[in-house]
Short mmCIF file of C-alpha atoms in Angstrom, two decimals:
data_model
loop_
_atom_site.label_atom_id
_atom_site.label_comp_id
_atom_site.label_asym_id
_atom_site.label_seq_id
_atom_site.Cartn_x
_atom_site.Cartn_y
_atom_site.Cartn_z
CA UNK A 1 13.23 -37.19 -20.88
CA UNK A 2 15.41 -35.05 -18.87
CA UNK A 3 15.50 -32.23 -21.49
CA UNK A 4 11.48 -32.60 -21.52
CA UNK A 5 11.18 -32.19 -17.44
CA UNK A 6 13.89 -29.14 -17.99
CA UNK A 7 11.72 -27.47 -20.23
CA UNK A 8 8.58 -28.16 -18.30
CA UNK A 9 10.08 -26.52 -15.01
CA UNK A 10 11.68 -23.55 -17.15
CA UNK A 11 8.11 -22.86 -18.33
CA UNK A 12 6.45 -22.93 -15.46
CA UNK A 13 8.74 -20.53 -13.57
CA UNK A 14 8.65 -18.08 -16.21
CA UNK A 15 4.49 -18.62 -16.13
CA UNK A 16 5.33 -18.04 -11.86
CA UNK A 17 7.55 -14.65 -12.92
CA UNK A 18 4.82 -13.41 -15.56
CA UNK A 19 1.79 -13.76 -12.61
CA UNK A 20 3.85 -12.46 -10.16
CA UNK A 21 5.28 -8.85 -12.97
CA UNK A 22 1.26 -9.00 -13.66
CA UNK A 23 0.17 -8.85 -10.07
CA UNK A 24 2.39 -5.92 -9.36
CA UNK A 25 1.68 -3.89 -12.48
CA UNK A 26 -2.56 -4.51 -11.67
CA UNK A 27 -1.99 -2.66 -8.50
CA UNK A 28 -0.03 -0.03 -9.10
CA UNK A 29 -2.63 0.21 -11.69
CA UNK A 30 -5.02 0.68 -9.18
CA UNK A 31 -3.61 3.92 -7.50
CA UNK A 32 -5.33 6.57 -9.07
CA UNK A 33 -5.56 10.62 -8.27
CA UNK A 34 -7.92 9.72 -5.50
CA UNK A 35 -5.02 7.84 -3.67
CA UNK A 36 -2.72 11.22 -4.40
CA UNK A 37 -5.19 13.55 -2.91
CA UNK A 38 -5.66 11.23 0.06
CA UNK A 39 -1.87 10.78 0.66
CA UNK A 40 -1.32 14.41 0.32
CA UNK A 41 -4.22 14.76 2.84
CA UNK A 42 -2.39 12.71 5.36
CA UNK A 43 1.07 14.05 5.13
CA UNK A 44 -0.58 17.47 5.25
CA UNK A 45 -2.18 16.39 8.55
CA UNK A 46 1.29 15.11 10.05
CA UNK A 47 2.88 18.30 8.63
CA UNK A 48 0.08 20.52 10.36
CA UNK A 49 0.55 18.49 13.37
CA UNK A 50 -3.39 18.07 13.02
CA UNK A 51 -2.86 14.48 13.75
CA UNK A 52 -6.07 11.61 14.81
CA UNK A 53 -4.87 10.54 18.00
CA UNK A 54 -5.67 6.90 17.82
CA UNK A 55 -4.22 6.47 14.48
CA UNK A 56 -1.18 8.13 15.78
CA UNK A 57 -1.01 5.93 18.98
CA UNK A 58 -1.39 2.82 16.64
CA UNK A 59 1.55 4.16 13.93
CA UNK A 60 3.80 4.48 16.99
CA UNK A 61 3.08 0.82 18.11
CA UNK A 62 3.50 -0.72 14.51
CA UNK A 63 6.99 1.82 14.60
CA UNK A 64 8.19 -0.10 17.70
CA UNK A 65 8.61 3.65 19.04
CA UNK A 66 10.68 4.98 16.17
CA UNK A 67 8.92 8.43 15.05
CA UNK A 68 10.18 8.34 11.70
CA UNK A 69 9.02 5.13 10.93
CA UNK A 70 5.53 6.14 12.40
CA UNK A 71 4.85 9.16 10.52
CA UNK A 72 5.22 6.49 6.79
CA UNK A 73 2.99 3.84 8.93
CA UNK A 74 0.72 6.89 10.16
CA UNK A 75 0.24 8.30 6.40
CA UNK A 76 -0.64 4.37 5.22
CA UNK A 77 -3.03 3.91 8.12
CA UNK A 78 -4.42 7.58 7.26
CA UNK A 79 -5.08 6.13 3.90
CA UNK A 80 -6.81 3.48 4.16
CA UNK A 81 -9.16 4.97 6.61
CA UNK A 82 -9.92 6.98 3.91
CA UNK A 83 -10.45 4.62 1.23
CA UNK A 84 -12.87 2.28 3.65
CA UNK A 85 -14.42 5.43 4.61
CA UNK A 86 -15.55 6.95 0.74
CA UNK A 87 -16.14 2.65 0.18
CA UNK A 88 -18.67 2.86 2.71
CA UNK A 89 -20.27 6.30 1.50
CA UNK A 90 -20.54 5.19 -2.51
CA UNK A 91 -22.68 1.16 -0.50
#
């Protein structure tokens, strides 16, 4: 009985583990050349210093103040805003 109840929780962690590997492969799947182009876009933008200010002001908050910190947060934020924005074009 014990060796049963073993196997049963060994197989259901590995079926945990194989959901969790599939999960993570799915969405880095997902990125595409779109994603590229519109990271690029936003580091250019921070690199250009042609920054949207209430992006910015937001990345700084989420950064707790540190700059570094804000520029990753400010290129994710940049990102998305993207993504909702070429969502809301193809509706």
């Amino acid at each position: 009985m014990a060796t049963y109840l073993a196997f049963l929780v060994l197989a259901l962690l590995i079926g945990v583990f194989y959901f969790i590997y599939r999960r993570s492969t799915a969405t880095a799947e997902a990125a595409d050349d779109e994603d590229l182009q519109r990271f690029m876009i936003a580091n250019r933008e921070l690199h250009l210093e042609r920054i949207d200010p209430a992006t910015w002001d937001t990345a700084i908050q989420l950064a707790h103040g540190d700059e570094g910190v804000a520029r990753a947060r400010y290129i994710e934020l940049r990102v998305r805003q993207m993504k909702e924005k070429a969502a809301a074009v193809e509706v």
